[in-house]
Coordinates of C-alpha atoms in Angstrom, one line a residue:
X20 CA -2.6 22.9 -11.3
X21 CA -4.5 19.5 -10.8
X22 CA -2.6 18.6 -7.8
X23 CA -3.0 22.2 -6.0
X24 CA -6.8 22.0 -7.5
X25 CA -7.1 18.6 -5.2
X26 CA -5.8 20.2 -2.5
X27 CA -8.0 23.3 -2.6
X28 CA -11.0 20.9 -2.5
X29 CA -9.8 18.4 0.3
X30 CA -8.9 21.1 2.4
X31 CA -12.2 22.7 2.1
X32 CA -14.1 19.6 2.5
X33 CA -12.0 18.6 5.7
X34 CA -12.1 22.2 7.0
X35 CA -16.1 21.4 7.1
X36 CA -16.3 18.5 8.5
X37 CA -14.0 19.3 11.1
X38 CA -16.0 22.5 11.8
X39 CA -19.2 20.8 11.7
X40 CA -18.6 18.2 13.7
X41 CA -15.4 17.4 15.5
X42 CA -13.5 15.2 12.8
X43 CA -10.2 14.7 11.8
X44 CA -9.2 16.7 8.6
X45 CA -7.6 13.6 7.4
X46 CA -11.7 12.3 7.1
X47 CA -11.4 14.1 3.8
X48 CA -7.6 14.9 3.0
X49 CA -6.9 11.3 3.1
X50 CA -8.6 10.0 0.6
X51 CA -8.9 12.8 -2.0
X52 CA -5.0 13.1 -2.2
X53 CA -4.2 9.4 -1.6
X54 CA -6.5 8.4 -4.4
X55 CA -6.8 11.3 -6.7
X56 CA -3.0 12.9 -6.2
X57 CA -1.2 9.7 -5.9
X58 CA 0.5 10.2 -2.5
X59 CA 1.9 7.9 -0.1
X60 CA -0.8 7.2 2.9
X61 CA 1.2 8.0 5.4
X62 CA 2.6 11.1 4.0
X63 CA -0.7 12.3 3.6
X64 CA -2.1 11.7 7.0
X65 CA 1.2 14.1 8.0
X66 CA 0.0 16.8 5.8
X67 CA -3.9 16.1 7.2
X68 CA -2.6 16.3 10.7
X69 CA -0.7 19.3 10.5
X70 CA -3.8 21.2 8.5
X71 CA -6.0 19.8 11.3
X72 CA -4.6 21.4 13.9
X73 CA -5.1 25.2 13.2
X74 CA -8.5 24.4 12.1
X75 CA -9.0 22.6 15.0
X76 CA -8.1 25.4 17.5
X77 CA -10.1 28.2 15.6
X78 CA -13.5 25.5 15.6
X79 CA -12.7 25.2 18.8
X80 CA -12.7 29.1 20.0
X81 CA -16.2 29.6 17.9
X82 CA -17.6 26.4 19.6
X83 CA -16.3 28.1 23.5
X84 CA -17.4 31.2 22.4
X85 CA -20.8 29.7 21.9
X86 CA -20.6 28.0 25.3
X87 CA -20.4 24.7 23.5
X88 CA -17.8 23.1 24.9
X89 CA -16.8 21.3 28.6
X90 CA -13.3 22.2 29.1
X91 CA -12.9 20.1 32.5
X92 CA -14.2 16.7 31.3
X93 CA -12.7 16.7 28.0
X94 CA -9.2 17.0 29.2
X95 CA -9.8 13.2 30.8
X96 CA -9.9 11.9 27.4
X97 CA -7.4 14.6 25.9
X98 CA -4.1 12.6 28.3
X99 CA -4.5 9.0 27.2
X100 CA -5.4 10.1 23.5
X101 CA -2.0 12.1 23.6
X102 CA -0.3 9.7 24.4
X103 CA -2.0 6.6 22.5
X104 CA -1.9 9.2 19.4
X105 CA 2.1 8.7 19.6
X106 CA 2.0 5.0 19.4
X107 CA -0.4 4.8 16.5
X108 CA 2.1 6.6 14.6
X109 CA 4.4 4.6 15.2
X110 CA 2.1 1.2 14.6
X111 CA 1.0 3.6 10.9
X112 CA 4.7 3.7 9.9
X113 CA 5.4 -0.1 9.9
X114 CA 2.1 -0.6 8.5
X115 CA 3.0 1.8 5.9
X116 CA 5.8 -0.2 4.9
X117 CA 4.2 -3.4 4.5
X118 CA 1.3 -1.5 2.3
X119 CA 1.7 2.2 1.2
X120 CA -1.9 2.7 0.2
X121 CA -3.5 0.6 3.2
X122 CA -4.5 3.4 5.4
X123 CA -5.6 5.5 2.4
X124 CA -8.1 2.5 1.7
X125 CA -9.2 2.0 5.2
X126 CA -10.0 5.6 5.5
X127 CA -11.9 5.5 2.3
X128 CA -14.1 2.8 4.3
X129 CA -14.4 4.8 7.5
X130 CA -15.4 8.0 5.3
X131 CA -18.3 6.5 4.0
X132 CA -19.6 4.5 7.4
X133 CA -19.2 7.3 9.3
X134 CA -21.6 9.4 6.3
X135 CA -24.3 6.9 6.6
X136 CA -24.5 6.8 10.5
X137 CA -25.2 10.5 10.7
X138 CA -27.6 10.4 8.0
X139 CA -29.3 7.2 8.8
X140 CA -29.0 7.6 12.8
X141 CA -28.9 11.4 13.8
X142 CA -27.0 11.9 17.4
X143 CA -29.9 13.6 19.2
X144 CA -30.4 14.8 22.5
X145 CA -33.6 12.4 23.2
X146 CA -31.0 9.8 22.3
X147 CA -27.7 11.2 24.9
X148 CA -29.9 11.7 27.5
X149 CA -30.6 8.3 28.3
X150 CA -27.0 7.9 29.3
X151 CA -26.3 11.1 31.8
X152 CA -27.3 8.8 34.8
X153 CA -24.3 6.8 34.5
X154 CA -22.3 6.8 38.0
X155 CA -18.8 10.0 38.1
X156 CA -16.9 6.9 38.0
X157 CA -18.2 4.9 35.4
X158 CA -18.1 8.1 33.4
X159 CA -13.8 8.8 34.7
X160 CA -13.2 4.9 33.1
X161 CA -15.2 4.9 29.5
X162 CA -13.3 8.8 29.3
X163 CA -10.2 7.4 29.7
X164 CA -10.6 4.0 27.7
X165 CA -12.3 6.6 25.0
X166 CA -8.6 8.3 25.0
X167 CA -6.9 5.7 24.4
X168 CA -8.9 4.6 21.4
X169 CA -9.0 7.7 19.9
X170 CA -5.4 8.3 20.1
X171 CA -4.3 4.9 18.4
X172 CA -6.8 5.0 15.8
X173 CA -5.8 9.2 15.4
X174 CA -1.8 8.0 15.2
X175 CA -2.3 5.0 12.8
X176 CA -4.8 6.9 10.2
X177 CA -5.4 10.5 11.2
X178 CA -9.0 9.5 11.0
X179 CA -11.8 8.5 13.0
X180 CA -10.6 9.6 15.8
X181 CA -12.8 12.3 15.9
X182 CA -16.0 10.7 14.9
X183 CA -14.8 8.1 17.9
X184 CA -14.7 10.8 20.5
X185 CA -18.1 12.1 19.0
X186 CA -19.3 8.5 20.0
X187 CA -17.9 8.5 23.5
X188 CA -18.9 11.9 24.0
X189 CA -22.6 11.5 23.7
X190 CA -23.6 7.6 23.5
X191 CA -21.4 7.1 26.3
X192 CA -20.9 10.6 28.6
X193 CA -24.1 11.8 27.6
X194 CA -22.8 15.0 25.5
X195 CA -25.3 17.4 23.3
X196 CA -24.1 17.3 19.7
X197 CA -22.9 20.7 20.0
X198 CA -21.4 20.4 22.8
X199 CA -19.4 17.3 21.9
X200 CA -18.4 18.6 18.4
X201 CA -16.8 21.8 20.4
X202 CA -15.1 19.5 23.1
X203 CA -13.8 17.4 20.2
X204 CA -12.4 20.2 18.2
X205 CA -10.2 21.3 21.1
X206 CA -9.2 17.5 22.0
X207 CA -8.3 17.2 17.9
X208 CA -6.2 20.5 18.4
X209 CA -3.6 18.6 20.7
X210 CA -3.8 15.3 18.9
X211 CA -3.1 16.3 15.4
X212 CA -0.2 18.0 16.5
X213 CA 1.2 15.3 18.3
X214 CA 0.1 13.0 15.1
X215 CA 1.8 15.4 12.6
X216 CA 5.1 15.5 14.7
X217 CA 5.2 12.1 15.4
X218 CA 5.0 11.8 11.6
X219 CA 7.8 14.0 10.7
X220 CA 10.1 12.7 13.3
X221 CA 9.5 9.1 11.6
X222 CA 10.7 10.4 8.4
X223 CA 7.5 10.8 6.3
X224 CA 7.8 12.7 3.3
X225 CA 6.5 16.5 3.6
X226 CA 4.8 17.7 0.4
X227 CA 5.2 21.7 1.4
X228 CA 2.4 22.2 -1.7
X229 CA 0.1 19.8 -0.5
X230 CA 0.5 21.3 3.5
X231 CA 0.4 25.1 2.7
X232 CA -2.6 24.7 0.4
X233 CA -4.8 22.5 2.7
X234 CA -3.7 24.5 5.8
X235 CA -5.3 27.5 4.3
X236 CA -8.2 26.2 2.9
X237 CA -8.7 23.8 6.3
X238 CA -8.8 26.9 8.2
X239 CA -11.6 28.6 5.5
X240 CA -14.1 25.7 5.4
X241 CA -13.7 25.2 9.7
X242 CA -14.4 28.6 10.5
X243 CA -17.2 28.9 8.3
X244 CA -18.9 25.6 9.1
X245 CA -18.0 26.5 12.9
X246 CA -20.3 29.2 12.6
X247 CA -22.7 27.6 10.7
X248 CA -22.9 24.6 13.2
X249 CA -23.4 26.5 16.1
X250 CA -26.6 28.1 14.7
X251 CA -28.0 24.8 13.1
X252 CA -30.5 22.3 14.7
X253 CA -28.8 18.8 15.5
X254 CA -30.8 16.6 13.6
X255 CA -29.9 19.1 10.3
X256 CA -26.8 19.1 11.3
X257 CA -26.4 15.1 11.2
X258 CA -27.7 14.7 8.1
X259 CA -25.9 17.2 6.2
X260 CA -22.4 15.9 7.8
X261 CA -23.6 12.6 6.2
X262 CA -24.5 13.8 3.0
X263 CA -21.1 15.3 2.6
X264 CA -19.0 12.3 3.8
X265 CA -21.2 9.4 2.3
X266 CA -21.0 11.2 -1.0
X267 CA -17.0 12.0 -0.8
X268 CA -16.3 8.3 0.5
X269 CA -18.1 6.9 -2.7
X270 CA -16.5 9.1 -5.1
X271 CA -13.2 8.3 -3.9
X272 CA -13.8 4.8 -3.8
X273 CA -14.4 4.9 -7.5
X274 CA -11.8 7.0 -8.6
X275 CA -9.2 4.5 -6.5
X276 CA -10.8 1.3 -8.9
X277 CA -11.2 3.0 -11.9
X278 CA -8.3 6.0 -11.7
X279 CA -8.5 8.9 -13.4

């Protein structure tokens, strides 16, 4: 009951964050079940990427039926990140194998950077429209070199990728906050699944528990906090993304040096 308890939560948590604002389910999944359920990294960032992607899709439908979301210009990044995704999975497994909880503590670390950046500098539209003057071509290169970021860092942790492409998406293509979060979701869709596959066909261990139970709940927390996104002001919307990650990446740090 405490493991499938875990799992409720993380998938709920991750199911938020990846309807509020474009990240990877793993963001949460990651650490909760690494550090509180005693799971192997890498097998969790399989489970994370499989709940992601359904999730994913759903956020992504709200967000394009919102018109928040540039179909055309995201696929640029979407190619090299699908591929690049592949790679990091394989460059996670042999990691793995030299230290089992490794990416669990890393994404531990990005969980609660990524929670003080929203909260401590919103992404505003004052601040992304400095950046729509930048030349097509210009634009064309730092989408593609985006991908390829995204992809390895989505294949080697199942996290931060998302927060990556939030990052390209407005600092550097000059995205709304909205409109970057929907783009991301539907990028996310196609990565995580190529990140979970990539996985399994690498032999990771599938807990069928820990997948059906964060699937579910994934699903449940995105499409509420799609909703709730689409109808909330930008600088709000930072800050409560940042609340809820800087909060879960401290909590998990101390249960992983003082277990429970």
């Amino acid at each position: 009951m405490y493991f499938i308890f875990l799992c409720i939560i993380a998938g709920l948590g991750a199911g938020i964050v990846t309807g509020l604002a474009g990240l990877s389910a793993a963001v949460v999944i990651t650490p909760i079940l690494v550090s509180m359920g005693g799971m192997d990294s890498y097998d969790v960032v399989a489970v994370a990427l499989a709940s992601d992607v359904l999730a994913s899709a759903l956020s992504a439908y709200t967000y394009y039926r919102n018109k928040n979301i540039d179909i055309r210009r995201g696929l640029i990044i979407l190619g090299p990140a699908f591929v690049f995704s592949v790679i990091g999975s394989y460059i996670g497994y042999w990691f793995s194998l030299e230290s089992p909880h490794g990416i669990g503590f890393y994404s531990i670390v990005a969980t609660t950077f990524l929670g003080v950046k929203f909260f401590v500098s919103p992404i505003t539209q004052e601040k992304t429209e400095k950046m729509q003057g930048k030349k097509p071509g210009v634009q064309i290169a730092l989408s593609i070199l985006s991908g390829i970021v995204i992809g390895i860092i989505c294949g080697f942790a199942g996290v931060g990728g998302g927060a990556m492409m939030l990052f390209a998406l407005t600092v550097l293509l000059g995205y709304d906050l909205k409109t970057a979060v929907g783009t991301s979701t539907m990028i996310m869709t196609v990565i995580a699944l190529t990140g979970a596959v990539s996985h399994y066909s690498m032999g990771c261990k599938l807990n069928l528990t820990a997948l059906g139970v964060c699937a579910v709940f994934t699903v449940l927390g995105a499409l509420w906090a799609a909703r709730f996104a689409n109808k909330c002001e930008e600088k709000k919307l930072n800050r409560t993304v940042g609340v809820i990650l800087t909060i879960l990446g401290i909590v998990t740090f101390l249960v992983k040096i003082f277990p429970i």
